[in-house]
PDB file of C-alpha atoms in Angstrom:
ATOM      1  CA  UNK N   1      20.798  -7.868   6.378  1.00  0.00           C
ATOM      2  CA  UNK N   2      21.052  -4.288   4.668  1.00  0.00           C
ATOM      3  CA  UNK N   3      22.578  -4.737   1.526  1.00  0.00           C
ATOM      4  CA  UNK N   4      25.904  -2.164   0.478  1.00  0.00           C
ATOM      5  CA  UNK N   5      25.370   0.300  -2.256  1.00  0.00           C
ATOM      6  CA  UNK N   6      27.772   2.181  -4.073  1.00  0.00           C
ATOM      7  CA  UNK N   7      29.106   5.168  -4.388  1.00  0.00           C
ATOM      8  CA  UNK N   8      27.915   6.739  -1.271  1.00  0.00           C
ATOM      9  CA  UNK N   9      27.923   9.880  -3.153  1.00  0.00           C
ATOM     10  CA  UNK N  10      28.513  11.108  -6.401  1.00  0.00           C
ATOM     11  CA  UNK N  11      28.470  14.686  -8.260  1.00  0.00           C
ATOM     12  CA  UNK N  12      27.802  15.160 -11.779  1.00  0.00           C
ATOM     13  CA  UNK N  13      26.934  17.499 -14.702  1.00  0.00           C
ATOM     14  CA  UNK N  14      24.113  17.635 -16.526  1.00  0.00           C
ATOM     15  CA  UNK N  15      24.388  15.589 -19.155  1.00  0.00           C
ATOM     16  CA  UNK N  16      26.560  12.977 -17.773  1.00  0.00           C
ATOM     17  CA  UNK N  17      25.826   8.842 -16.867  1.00  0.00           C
ATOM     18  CA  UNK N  18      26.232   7.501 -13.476  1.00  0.00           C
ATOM     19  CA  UNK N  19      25.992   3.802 -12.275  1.00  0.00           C
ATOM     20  CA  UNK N  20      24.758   2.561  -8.483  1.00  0.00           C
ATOM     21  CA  UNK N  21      25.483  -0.204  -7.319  1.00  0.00           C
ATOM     22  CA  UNK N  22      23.656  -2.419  -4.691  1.00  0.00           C
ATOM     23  CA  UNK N  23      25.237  -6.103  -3.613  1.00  0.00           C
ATOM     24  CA  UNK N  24      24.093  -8.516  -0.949  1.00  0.00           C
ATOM     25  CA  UNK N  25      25.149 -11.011   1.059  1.00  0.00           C
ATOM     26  CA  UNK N  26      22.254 -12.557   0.672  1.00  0.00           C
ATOM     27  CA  UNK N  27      20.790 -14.457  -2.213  1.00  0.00           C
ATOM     28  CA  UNK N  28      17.821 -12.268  -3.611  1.00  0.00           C
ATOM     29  CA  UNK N  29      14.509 -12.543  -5.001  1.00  0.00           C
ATOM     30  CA  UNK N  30      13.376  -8.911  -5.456  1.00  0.00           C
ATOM     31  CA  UNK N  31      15.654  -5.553  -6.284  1.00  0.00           C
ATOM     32  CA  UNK N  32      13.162  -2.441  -5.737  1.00  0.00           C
ATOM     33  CA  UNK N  33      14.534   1.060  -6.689  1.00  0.00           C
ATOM     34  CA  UNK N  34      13.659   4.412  -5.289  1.00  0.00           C
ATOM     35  CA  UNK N  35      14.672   7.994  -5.117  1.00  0.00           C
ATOM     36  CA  UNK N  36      14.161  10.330  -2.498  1.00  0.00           C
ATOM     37  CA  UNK N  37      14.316  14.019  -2.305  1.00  0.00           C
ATOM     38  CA  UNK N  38      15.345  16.104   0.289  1.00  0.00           C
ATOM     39  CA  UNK N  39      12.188  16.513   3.007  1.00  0.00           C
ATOM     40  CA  UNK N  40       9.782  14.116   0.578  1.00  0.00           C
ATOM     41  CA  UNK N  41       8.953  10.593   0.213  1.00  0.00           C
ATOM     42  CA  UNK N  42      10.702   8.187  -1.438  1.00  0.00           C
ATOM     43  CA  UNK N  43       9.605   7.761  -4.860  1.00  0.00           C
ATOM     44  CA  UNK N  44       9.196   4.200  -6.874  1.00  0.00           C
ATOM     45  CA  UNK N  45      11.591   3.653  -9.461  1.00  0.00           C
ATOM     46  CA  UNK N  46      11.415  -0.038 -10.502  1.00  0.00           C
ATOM     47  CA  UNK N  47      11.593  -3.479  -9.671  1.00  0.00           C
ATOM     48  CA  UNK N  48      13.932  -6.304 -10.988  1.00  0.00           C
ATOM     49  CA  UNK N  49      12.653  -9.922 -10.192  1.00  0.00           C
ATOM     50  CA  UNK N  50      15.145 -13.138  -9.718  1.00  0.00           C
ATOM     51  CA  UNK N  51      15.788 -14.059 -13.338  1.00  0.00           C
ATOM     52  CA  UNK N  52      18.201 -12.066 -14.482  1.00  0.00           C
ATOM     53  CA  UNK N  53      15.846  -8.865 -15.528  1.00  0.00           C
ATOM     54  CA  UNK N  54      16.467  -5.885 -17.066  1.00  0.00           C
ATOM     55  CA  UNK N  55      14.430  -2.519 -16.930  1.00  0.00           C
ATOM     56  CA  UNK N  56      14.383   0.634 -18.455  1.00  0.00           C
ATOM     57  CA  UNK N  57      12.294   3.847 -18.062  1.00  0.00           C
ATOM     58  CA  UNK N  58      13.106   6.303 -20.158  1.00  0.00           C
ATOM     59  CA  UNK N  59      17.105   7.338 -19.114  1.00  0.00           C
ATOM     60  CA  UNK N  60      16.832   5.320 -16.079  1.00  0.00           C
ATOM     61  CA  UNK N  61      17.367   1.483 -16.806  1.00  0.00           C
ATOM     62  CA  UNK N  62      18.555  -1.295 -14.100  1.00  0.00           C
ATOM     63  CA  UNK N  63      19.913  -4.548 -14.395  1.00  0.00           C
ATOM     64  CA  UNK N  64      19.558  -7.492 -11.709  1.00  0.00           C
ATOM     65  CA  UNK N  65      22.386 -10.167 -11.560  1.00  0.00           C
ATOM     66  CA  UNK N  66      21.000 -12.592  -9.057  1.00  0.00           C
ATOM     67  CA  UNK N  67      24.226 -15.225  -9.376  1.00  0.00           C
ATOM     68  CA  UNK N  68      26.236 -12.127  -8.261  1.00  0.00           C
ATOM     69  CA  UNK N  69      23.617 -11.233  -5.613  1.00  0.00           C
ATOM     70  CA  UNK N  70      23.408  -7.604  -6.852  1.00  0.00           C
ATOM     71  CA  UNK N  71      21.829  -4.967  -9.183  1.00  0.00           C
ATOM     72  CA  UNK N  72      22.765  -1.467 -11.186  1.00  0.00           C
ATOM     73  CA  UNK N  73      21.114   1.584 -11.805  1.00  0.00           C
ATOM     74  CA  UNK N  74      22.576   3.217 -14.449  1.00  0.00           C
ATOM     75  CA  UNK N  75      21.031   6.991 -14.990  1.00  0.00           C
ATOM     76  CA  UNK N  76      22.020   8.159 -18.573  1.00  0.00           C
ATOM     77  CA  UNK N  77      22.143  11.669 -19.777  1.00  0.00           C
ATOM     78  CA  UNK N  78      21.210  12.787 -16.487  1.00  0.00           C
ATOM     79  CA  UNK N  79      18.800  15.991 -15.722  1.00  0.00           C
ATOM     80  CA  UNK N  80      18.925  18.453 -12.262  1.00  0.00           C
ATOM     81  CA  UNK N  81      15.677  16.308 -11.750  1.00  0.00           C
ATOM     82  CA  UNK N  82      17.649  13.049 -11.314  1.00  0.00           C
ATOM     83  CA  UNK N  83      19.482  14.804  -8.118  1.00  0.00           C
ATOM     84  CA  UNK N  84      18.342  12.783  -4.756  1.00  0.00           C
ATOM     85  CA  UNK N  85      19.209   9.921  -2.659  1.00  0.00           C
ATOM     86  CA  UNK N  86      18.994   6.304  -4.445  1.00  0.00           C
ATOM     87  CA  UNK N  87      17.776   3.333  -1.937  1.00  0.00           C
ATOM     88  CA  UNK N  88      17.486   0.033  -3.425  1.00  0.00           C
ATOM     89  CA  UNK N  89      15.795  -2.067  -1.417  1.00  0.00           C
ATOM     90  CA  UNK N  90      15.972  -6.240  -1.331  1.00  0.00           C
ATOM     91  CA  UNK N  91      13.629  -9.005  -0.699  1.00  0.00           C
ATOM     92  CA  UNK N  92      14.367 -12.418  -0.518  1.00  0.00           C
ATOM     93  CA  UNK N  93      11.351 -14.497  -1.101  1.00  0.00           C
ATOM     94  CA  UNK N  94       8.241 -14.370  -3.264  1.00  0.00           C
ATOM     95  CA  UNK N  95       6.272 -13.174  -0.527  1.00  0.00           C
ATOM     96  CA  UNK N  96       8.658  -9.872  -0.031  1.00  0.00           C
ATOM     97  CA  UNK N  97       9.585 -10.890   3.594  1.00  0.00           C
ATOM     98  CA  UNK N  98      12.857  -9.654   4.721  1.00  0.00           C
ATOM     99  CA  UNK N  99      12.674  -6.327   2.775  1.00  0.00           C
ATOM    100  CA  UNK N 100      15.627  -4.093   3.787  1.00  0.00           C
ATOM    101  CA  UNK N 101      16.487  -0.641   2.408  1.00  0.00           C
ATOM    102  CA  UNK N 102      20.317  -0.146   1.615  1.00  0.00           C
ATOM    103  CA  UNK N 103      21.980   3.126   2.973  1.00  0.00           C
ATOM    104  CA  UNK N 104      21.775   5.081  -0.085  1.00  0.00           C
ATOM    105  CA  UNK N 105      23.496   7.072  -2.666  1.00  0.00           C
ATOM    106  CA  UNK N 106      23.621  10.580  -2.752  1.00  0.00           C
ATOM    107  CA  UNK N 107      23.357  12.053  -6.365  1.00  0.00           C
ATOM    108  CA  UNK N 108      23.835  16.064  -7.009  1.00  0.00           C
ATOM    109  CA  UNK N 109      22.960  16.846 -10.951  1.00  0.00           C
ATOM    110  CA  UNK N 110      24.852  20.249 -11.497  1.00  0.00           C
ATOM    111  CA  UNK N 111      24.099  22.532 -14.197  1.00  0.00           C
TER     112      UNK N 111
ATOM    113  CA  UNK L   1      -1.466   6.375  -9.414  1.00  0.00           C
ATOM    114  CA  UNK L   2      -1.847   5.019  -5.783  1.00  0.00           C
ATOM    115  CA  UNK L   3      -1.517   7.197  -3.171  1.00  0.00           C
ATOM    116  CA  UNK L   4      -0.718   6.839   0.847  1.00  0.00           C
ATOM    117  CA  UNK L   5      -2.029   9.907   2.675  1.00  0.00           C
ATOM    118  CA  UNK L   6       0.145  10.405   6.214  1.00  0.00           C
ATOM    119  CA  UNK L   7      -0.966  12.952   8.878  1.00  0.00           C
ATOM    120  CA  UNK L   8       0.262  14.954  10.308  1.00  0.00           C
ATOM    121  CA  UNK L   9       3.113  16.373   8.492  1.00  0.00           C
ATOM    122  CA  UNK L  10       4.816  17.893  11.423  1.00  0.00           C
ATOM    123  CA  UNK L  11       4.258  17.438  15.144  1.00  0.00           C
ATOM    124  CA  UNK L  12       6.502  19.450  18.218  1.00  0.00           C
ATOM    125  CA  UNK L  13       4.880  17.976  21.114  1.00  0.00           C
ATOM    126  CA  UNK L  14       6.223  18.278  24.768  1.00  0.00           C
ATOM    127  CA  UNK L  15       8.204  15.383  26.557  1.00  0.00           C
ATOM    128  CA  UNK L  16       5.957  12.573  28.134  1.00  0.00           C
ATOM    129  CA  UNK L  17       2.862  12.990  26.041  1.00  0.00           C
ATOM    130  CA  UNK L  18       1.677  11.017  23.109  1.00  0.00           C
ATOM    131  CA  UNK L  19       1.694  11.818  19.497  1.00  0.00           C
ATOM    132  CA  UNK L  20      -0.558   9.342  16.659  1.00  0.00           C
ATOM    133  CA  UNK L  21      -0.026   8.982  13.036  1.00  0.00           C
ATOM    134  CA  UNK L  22      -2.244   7.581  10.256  1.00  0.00           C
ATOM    135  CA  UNK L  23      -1.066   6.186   7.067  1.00  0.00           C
ATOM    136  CA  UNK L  24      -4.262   5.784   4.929  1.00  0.00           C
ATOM    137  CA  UNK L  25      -4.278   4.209   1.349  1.00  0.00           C
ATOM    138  CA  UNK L  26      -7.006   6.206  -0.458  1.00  0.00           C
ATOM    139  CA  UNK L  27      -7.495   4.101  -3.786  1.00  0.00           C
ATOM    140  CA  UNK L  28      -6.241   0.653  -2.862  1.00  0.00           C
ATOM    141  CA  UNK L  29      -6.166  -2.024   0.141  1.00  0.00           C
ATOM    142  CA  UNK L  30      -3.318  -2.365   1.479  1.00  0.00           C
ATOM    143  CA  UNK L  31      -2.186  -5.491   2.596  1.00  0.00           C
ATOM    144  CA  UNK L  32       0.875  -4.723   4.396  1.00  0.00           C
ATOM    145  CA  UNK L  33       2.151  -1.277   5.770  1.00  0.00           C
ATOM    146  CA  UNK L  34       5.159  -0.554   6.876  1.00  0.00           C
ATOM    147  CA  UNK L  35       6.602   1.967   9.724  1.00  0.00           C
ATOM    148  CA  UNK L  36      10.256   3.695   8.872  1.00  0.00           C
ATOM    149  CA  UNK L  37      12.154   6.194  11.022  1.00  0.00           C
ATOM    150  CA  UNK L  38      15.047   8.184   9.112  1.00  0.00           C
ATOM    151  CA  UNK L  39      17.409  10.015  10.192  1.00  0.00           C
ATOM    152  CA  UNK L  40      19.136  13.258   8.337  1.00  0.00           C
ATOM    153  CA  UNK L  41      21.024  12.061   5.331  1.00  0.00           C
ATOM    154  CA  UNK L  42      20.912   8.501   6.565  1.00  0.00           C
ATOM    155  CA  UNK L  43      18.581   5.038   5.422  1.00  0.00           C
ATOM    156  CA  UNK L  44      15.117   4.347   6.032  1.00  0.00           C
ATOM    157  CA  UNK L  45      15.277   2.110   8.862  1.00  0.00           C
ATOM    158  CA  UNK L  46      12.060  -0.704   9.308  1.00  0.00           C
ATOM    159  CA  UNK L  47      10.399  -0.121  12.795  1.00  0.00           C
ATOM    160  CA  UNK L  48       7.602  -2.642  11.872  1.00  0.00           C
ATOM    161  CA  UNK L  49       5.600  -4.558   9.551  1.00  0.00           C
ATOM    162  CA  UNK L  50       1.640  -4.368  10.301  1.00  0.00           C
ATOM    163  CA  UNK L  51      -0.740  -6.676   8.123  1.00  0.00           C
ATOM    164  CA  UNK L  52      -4.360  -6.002   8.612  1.00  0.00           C
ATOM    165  CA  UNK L  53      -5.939  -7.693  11.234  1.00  0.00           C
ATOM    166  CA  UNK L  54      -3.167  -9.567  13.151  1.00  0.00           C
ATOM    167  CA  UNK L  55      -0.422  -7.411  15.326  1.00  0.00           C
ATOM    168  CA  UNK L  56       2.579  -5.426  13.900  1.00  0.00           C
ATOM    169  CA  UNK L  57       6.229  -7.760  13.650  1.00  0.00           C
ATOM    170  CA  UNK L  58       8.706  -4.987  15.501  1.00  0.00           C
ATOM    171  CA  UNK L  59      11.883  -5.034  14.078  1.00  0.00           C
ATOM    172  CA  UNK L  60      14.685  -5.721  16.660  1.00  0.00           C
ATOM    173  CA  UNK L  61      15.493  -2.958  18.917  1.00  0.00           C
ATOM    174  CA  UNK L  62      12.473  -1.295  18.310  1.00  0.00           C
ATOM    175  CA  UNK L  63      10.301  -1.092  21.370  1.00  0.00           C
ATOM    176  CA  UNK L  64       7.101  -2.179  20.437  1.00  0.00           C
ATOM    177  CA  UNK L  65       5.794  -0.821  24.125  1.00  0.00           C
ATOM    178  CA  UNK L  66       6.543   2.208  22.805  1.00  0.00           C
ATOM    179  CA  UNK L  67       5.785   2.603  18.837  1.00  0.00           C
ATOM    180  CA  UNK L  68       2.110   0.783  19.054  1.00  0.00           C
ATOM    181  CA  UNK L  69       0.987   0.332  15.628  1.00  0.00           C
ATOM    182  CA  UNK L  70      -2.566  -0.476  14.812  1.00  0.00           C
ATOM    183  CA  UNK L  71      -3.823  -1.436  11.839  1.00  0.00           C
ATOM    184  CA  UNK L  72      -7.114  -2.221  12.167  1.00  0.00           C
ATOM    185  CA  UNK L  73      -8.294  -1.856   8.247  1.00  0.00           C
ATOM    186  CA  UNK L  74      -7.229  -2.609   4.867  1.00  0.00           C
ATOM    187  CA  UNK L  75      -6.906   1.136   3.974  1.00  0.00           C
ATOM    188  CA  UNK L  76      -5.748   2.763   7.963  1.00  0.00           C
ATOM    189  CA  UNK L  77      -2.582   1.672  10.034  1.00  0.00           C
ATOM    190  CA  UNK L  78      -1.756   4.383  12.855  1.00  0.00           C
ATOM    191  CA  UNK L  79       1.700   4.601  14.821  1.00  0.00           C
ATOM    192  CA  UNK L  80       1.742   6.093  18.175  1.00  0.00           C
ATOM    193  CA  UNK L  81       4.533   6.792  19.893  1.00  0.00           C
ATOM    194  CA  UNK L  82       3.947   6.984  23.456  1.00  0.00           C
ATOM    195  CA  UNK L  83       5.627   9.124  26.354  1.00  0.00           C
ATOM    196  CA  UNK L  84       7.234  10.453  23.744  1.00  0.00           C
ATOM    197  CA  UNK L  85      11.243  11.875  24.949  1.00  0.00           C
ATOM    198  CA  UNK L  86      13.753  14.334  22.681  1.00  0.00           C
ATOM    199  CA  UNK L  87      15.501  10.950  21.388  1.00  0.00           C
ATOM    200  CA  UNK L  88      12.282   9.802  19.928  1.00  0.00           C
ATOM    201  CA  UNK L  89      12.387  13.007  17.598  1.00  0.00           C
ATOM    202  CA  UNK L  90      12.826  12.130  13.867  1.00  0.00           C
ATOM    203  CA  UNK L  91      11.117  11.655  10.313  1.00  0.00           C
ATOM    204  CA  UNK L  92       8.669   8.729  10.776  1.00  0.00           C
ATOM    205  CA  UNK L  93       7.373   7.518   7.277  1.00  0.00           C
ATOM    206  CA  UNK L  94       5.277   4.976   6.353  1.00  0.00           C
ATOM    207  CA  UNK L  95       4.346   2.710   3.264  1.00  0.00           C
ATOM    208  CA  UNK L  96       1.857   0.244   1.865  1.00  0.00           C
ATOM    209  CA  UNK L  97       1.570  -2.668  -0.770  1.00  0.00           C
ATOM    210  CA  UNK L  98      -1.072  -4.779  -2.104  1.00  0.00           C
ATOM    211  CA  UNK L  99       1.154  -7.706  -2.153  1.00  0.00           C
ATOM    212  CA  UNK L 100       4.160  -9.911  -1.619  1.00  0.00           C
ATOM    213  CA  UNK L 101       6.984  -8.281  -4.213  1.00  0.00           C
ATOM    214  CA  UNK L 102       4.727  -5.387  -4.751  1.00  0.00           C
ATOM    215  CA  UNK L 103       5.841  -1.747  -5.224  1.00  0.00           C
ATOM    216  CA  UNK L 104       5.494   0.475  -2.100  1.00  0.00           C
ATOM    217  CA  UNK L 105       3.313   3.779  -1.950  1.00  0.00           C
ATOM    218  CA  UNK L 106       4.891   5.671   0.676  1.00  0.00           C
ATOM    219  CA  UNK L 107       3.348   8.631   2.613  1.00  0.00           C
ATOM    220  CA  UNK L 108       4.811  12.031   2.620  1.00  0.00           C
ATOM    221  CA  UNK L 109       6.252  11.763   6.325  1.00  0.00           C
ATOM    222  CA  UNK L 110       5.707  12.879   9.658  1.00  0.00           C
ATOM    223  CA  UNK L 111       8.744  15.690  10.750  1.00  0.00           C
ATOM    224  CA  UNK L 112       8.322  14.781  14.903  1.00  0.00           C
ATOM    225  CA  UNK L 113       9.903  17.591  17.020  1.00  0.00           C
ATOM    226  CA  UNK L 114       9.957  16.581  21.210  1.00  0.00           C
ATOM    227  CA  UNK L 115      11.085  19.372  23.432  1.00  0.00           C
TER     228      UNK L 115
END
């Protein structure tokens, strides 16, 4: 089952922190992250294993709440770069069966 | 870093005939590929899981009649989408992972255009 991420969209300057959400219904092993830009691949982010993991890369860092079946990406100080489309996607066993893609969020970094 | 090579970037083909793609791994085996379709502005949606060796696991709703996936090496999975129609035109994109809770490589796409 896809899981729901949120905002669908959101705008922002340059500068500025934004937080995306992605929840399941489903209890999860696996949180992957990727971005996407317009006409390319999606590109690998990170990924947040069940036990309550944390992650950073540089001003990207995620968090992974598996009681509460969901995970954050929180983008801080955010560059024209960081504009895309967010997907986290969800597994929900060791062996990454039943990997689903949410619907992704929309980010626009203005100057 | 790893990279998945997917050809061909863009295909316009006419209605009825058949159009392959390859999704290649060029520095690592992949033990699983994957087959997306995407629409504009909207969520990579699983067509199919192929694991080398052993046939592709369609996703529901996909027609597997139609989207035959091969993947007949560690390193080469191919989709082909056959008697292709307009409503089969969209971004087809695949991916590839060395193991269970692995990160995926994806290819760059494949833009399909039927007229």
């Amino acid at each position: 089952q896809q899981p729901v991420q949120s905002p669908q969209a959101v705008i922002l300057r340059e500068g500025e922190d934004a937080v995306i959400n992605c929840s399941s219904s489903k209890a999860l092993y696996s949180v992957h992250w990727y971005r996407q830009k317009h006409g390319e691949a999606p590109v690998f982010l990170m990924i947040l294993l069940k036990g309550g993991e944390q992650k950073g890369h540089e001003k990207i860092s995620a968090s992974f709440n598996e009681k509460k079946q969901q995970s954050s990406l929180y983008l801080t100080a955010s560059q024209l770069s960081y504009s895309g489309t967010y997907f986290c996607g969800t597994g929900q066993d060791n062996y990454g069966q039943n990997f689903v893609f949410g619907p992704g969020t929309r980010l626009s970094v203005l100057p | 870093g790893a990279v998945v090579s997917q050809h061909p970037s863009r295909v316009i083909c006419k209605s009825g005939t058949s159009v392959k793609i390859e999704c290649r791994s060029l520095d690592f085996q992949a033990t699983t590929m994957f087959w997306y379709r995407q629409f504009p502005k909207k969520s990579l949606m699983l067509m199919a899981t192929s694991n080398e060796g052993s046939k592709a696991t369609y996703e529901q709703g996909v027609e597997k009649d139609k989207f035959l996936i091969n993947h007949a090496s560690l390193t080469l999975s191919t989709l082909t989408v056959t008697s292709a129609h307009p409503e089969d035109s969209s971004f087809y994109i695949c991916s590839a992972r060395t193991g269970g809770n692995e990160k995926l490589f994806f290819g760059s796409g494949t833009q399909l255009s039927v007229l």
